[in-house]
Tab-separated table of C-alpha atoms in Angstrom:
chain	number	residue	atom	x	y	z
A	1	UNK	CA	20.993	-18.433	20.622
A	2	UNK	CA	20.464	-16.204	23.637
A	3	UNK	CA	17.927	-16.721	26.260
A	4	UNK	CA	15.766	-13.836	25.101
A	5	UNK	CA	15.805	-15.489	21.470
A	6	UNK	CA	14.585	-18.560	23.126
A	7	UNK	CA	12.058	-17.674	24.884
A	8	UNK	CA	10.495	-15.452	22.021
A	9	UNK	CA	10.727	-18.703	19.781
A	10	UNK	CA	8.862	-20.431	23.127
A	11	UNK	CA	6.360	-17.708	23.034
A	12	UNK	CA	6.172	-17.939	19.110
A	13	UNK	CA	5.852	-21.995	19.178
A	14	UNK	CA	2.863	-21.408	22.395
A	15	UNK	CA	1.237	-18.620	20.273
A	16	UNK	CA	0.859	-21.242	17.294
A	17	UNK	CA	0.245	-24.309	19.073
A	18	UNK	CA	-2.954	-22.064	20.887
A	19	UNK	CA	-4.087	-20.567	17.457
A	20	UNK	CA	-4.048	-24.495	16.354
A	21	UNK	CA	-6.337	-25.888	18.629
A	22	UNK	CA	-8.384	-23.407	18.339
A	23	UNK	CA	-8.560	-23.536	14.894
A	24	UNK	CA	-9.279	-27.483	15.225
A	25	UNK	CA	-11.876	-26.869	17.844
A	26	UNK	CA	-13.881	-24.393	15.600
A	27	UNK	CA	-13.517	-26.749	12.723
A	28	UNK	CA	-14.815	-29.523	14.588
A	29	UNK	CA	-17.549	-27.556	16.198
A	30	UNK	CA	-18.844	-26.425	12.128
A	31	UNK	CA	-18.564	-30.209	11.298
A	32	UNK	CA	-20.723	-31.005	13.838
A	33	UNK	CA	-23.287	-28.444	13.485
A	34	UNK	CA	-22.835	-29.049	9.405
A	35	UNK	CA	-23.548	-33.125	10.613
A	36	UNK	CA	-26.435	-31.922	12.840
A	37	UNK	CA	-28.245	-30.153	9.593
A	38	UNK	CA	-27.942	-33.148	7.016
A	39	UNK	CA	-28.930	-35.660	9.865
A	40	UNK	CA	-32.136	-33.401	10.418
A	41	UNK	CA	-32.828	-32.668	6.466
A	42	UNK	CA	-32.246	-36.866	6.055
A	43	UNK	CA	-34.597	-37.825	8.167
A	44	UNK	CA	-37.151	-35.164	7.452
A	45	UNK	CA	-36.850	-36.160	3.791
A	46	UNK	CA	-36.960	-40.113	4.450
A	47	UNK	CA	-33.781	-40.900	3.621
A	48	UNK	CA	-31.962	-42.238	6.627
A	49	UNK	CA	-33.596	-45.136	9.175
A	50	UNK	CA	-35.513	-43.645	11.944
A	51	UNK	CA	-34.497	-45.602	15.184
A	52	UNK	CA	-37.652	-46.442	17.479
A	53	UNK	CA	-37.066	-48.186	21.169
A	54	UNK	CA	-39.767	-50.387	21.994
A	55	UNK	CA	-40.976	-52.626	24.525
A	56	UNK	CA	-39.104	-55.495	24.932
A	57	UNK	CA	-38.846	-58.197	24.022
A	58	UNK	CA	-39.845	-57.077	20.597
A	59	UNK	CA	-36.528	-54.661	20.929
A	60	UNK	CA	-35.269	-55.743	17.533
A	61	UNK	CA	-32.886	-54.799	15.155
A	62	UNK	CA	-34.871	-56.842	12.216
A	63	UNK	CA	-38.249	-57.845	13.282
A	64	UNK	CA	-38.341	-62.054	12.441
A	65	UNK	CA	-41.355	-63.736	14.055
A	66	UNK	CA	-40.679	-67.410	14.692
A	67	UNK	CA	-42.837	-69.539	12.581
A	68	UNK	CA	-42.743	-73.010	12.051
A	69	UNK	CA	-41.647	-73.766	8.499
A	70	UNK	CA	-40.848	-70.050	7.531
A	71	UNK	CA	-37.176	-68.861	6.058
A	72	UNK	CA	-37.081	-64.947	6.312
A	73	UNK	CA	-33.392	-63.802	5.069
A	74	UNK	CA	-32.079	-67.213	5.295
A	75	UNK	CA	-32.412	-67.606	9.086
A	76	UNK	CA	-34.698	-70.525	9.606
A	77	UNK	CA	-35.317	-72.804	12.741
A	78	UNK	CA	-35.284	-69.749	15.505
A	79	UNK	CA	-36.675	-70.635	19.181
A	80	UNK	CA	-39.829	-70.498	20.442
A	81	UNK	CA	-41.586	-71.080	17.456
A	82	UNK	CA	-44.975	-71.068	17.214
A	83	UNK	CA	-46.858	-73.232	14.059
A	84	UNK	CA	-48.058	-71.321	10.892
A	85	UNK	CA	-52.001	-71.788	11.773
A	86	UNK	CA	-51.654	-69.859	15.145
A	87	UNK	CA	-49.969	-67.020	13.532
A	88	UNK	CA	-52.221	-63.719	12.841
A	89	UNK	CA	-53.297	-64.678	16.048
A	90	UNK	CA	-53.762	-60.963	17.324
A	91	UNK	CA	-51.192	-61.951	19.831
A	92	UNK	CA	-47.549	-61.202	19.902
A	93	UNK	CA	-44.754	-63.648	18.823
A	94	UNK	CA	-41.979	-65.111	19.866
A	95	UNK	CA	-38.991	-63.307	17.700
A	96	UNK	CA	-35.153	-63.192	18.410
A	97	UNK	CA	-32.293	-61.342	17.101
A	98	UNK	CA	-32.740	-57.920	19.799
A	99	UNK	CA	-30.990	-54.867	19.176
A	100	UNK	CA	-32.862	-51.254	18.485
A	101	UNK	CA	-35.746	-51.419	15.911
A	102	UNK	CA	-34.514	-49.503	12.634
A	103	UNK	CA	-38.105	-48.277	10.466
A	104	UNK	CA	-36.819	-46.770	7.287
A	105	UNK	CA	-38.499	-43.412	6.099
A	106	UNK	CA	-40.599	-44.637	3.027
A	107	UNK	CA	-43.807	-45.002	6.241
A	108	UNK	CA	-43.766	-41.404	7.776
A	109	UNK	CA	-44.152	-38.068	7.309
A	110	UNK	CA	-40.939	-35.712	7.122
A	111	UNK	CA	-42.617	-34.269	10.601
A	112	UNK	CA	-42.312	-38.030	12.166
A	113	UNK	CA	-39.410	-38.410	10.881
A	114	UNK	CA	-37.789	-35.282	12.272
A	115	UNK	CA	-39.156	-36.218	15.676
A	116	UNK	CA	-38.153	-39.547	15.892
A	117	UNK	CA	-34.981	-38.735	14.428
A	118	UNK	CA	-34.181	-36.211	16.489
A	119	UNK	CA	-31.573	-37.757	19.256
A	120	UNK	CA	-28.654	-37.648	16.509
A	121	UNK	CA	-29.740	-34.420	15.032
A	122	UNK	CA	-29.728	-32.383	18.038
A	123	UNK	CA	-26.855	-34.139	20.217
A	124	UNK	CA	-24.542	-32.612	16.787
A	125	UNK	CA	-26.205	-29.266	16.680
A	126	UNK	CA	-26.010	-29.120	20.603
A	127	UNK	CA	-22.354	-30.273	20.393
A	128	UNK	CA	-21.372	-28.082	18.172
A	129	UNK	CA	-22.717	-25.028	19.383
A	130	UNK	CA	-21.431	-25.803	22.927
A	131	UNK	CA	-17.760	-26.197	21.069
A	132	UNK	CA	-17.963	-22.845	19.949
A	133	UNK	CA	-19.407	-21.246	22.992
A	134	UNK	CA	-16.538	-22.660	24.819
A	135	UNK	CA	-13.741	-21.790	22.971
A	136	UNK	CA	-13.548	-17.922	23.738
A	137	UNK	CA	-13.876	-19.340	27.449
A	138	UNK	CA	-11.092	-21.699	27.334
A	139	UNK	CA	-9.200	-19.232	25.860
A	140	UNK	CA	-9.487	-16.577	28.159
A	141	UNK	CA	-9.186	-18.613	30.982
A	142	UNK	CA	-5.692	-20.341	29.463
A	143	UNK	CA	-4.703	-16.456	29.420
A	144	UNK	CA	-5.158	-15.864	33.242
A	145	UNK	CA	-8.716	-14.374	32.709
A	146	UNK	CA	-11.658	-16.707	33.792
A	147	UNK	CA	-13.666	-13.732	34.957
A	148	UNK	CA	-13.387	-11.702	31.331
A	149	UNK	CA	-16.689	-10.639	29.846
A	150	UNK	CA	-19.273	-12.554	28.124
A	151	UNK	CA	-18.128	-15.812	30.220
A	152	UNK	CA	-20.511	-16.302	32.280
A	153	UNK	CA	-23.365	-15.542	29.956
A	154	UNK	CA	-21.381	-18.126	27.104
A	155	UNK	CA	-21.773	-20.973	29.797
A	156	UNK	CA	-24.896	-20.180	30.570
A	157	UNK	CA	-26.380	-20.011	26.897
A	158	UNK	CA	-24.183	-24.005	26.474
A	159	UNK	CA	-26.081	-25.270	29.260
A	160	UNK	CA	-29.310	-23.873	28.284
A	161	UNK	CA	-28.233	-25.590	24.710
A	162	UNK	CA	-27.303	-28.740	26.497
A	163	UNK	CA	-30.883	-28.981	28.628
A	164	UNK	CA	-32.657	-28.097	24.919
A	165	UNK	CA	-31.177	-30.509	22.806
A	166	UNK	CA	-31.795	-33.064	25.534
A	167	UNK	CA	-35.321	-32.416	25.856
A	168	UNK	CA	-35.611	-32.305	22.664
A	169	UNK	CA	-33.555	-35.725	22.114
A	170	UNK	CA	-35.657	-37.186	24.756
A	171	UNK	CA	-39.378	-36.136	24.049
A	172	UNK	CA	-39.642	-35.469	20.412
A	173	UNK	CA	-38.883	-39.487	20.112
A	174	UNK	CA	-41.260	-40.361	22.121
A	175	UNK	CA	-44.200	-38.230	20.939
A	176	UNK	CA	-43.426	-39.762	17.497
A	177	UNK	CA	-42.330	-43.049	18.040
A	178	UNK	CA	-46.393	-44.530	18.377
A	179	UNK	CA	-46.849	-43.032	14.778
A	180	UNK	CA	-43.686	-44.027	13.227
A	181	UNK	CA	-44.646	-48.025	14.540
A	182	UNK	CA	-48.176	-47.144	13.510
A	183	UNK	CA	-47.275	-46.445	9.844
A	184	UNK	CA	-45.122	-48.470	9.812
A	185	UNK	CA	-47.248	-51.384	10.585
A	186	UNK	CA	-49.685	-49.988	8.606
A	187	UNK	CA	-47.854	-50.649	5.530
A	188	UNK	CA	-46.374	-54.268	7.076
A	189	UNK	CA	-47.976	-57.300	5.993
A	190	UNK	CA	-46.780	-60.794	7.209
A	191	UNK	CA	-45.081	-62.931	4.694
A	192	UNK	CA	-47.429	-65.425	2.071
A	193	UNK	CA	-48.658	-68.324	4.011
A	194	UNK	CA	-48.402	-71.693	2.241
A	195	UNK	CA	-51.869	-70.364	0.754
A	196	UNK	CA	-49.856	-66.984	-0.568
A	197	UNK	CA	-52.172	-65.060	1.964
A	198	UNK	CA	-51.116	-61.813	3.837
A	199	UNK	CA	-52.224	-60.496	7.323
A	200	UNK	CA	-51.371	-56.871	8.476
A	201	UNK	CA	-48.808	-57.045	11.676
A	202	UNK	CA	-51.944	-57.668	15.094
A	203	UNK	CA	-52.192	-54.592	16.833
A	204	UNK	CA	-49.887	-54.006	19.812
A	205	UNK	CA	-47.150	-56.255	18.620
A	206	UNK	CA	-44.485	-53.896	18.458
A	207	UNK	CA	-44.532	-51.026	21.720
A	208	UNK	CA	-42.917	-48.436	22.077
A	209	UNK	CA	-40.421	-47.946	24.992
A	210	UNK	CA	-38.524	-44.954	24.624
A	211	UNK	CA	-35.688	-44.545	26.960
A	212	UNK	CA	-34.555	-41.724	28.885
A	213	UNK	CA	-30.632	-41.166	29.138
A	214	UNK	CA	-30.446	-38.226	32.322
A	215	UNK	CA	-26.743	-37.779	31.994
A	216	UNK	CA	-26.911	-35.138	29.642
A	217	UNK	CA	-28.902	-33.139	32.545
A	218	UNK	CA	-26.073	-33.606	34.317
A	219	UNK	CA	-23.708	-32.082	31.662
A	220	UNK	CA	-26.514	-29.266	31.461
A	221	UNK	CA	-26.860	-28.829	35.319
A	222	UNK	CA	-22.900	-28.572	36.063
A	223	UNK	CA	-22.240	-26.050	32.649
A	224	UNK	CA	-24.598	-24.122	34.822
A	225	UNK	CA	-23.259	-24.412	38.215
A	226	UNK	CA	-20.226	-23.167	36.413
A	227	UNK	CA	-22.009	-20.013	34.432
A	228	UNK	CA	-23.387	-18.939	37.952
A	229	UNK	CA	-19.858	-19.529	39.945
A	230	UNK	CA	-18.398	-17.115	37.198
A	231	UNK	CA	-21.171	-14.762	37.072
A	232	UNK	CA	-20.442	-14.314	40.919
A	233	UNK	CA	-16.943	-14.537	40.067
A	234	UNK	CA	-17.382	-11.363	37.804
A	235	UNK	CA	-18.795	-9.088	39.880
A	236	UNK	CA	-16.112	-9.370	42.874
A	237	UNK	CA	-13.661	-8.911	40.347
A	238	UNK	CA	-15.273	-6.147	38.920
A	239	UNK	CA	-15.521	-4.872	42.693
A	240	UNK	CA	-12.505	-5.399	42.928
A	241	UNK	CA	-11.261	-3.296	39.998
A	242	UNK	CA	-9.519	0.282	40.675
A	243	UNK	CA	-8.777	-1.157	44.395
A	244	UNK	CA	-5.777	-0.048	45.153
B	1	UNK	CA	-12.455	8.316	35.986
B	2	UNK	CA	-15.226	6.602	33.705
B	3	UNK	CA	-18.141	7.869	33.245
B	4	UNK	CA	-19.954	5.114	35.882
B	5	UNK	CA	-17.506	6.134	38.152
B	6	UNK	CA	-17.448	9.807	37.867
B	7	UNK	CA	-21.733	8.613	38.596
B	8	UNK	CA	-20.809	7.064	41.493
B	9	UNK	CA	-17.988	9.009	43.862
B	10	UNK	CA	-17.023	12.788	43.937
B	11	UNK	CA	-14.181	12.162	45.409
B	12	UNK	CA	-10.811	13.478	44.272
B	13	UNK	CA	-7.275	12.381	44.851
B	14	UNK	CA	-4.229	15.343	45.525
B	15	UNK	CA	-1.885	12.761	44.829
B	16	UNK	CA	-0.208	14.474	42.789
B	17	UNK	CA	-0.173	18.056	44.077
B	18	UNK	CA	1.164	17.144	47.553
B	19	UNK	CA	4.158	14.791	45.705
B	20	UNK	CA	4.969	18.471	43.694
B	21	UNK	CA	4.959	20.419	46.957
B	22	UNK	CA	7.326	17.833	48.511
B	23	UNK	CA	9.318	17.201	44.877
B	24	UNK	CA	9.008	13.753	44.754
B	25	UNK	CA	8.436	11.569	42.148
B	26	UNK	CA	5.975	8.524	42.032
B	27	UNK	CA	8.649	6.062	41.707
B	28	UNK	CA	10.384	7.524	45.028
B	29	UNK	CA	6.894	7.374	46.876
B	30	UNK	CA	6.765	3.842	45.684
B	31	UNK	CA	10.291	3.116	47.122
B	32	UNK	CA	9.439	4.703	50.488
B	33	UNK	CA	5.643	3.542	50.845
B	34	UNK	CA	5.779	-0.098	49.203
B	35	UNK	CA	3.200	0.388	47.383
B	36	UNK	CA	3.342	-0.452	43.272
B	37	UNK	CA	3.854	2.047	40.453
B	38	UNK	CA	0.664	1.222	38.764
B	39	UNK	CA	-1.407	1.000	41.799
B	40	UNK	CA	0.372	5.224	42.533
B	41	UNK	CA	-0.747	5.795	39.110
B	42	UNK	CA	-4.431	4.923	39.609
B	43	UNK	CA	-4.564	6.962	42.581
B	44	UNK	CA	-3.102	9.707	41.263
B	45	UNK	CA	-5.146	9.767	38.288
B	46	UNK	CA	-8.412	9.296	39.908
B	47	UNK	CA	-9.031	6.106	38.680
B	48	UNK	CA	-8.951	4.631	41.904
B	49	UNK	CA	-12.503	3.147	42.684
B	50	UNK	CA	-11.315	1.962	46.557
B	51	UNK	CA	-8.074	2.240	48.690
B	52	UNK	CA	-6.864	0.035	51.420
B	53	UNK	CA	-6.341	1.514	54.430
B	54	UNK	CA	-3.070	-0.352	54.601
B	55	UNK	CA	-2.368	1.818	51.272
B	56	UNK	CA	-3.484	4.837	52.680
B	57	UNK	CA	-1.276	4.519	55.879
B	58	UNK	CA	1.861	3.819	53.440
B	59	UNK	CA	1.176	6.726	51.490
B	60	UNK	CA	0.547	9.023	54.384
B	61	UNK	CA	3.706	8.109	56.264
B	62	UNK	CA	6.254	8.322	53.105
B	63	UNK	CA	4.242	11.899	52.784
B	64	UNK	CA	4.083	12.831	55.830
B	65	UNK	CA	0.234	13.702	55.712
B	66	UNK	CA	-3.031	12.711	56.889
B	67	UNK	CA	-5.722	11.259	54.417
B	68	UNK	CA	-7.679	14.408	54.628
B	69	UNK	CA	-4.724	15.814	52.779
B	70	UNK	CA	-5.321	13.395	50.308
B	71	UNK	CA	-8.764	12.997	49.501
B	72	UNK	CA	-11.614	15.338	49.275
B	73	UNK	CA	-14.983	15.751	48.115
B	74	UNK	CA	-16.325	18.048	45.649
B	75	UNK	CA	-19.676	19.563	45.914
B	76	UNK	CA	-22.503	18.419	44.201
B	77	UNK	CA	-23.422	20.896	41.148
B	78	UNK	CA	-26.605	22.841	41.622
B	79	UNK	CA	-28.076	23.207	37.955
């Protein structure tokens, strides 16, 4: 095989290899933003947990006040307890087992829902639309041609997307998260007593705490640092076309 | 020239007419002036947006000109 046969099989292997990724890449990205709509129809139409951060120490994963003498799902004996006449007291309990409250969607509305479902639902939408913005840059700038046109306005439409879906992540969850406790409670009665009597969950019990993660700012912030480096980028080397 | 270009210069390159007069071809101007091929060609076909002067010195010496010779500027059209 001569060296000119070789390097066209090179070039030929290269030329696959790129077409590959990219395929992968835009595959992935449709998954994503596929993901991102049945995450968002789910929890609009009740049928995935909502997740709700709350104050802690009620930050729980199952919700299990300590009472003396109770057995809820065959824990029994937690610590601190407190005895079965203090409890309603209006006053919160003692509970264990932490970990991220989980309220199922049979207590909201598809709106609630939505909103305090939206961190998931939006980081895969985000994701994938920033995949497939990136792509044709990536590509361009694997062929020798960062500055080509439409770059700089494809990184600056993924960082808008970025800065969106974390707003959106961050503050539709906590507009919704005092309703989606709220109904939740509403429809939450304590166990039977010894006496079979129910009391709804006392008021303030279970707080809402959202927390706010900034590092997708970051990721939003430096996509566009970059979109306004190539911008400038662009123009010189438009300047600098027909210089001869 | 594009049409942005042709919006923004009126200058015109005689490239070409000065290599006939002296019967030289682009690729022996590029031998003699160091100067690229392509980067002849742009100039030549008025596609050239901005010279170097170190480009316009090369050229002039392997011609033998000045860069009057090379360039001027056509008059605006009145109506």
């Amino acid at each position: 095989m001569d060296a000119a046969t070789q390097e066209e099989h090179a070039a030929a292997k290269q030329l696959i290899g790129s077409a590959m990724a990219v395929g992968t890449l835009v595959v992935v990205a449709c998954l994503l933003i596929g993901a991102g709509i049945v995450a968002a129809l789910m929890v609009a139409r009740g049928g995935a947990p909502v997740p709700v951060e709350v104050m802690a120490p009620a930050r729980q994963e199952v919700v299990l006040p300590c009472v003396e003498g109770w057995s809820i799902d065959g824990i029994s004996g937690c610590a601190p307890a407190v005895s079965a006449e203090d409890w309603p007291g209006g006053e919160p309990l003692p509970v264990h087992r932490s970990g991220p409250l989980t309220i199922y969607g049979d207590h909201q509305s598809p709106a609630i829902g939505l909103m305090a479902g939206a961190g998931p639902w939006a980081t895969l939408l985000a994701s994938g639309l920033v995949i497939l913005l990136l792509v044709p840059v990536l590509r361009s700038t694997a062929e020798a041609r960062p500055f080509a046109p439409g770059n700089a306005r494809r990184l600056a439409v993924a960082s808008a997307a970025t800065a969106t879906a974390w707003a959106m992540a961050t503050a539709l969850p906590a507009l919704a998260a005092p309703r989606a406790v709220a109904s939740f409670l509403a429809a939450w009665t304590t166990p039977p007593t010894a006496t079979g009597e129910t009391a709804p969950v006392p008021a303030g019990w279970i707080v809402p705490d959202p927390q706010v993660a900034w590092w997708p700012l970051l990721v939003a912030l430096l996509l566009g640092a970059l979109a306004a480096a190539v911008a400038r980028g662009t123009r010189l080397a438009d300047d600098a076309e027909g210089l001869v | 020239m594009s049409a942005e270009d042709a919006a923004t210069h009126r200058v015109i390159c005689h490239l070409g007419q000065l290599l006939a007069e002296r019967d030289m071809t682009l690729v022996e101007l590029s031998t003699r002036s160091g100067i690229t091929v392509a980067n002849l060609s742009v100039l030549k076909n008025d596609r050239a947006r901005a010279v170097r002067f170190s480009t316009l010195t090369a050229v002039c010496d392997a011609l033998g000109c000045e860069p009057g010779d090379l360039f001027t500027l056509v008059p605006t059209s009145r109506g």
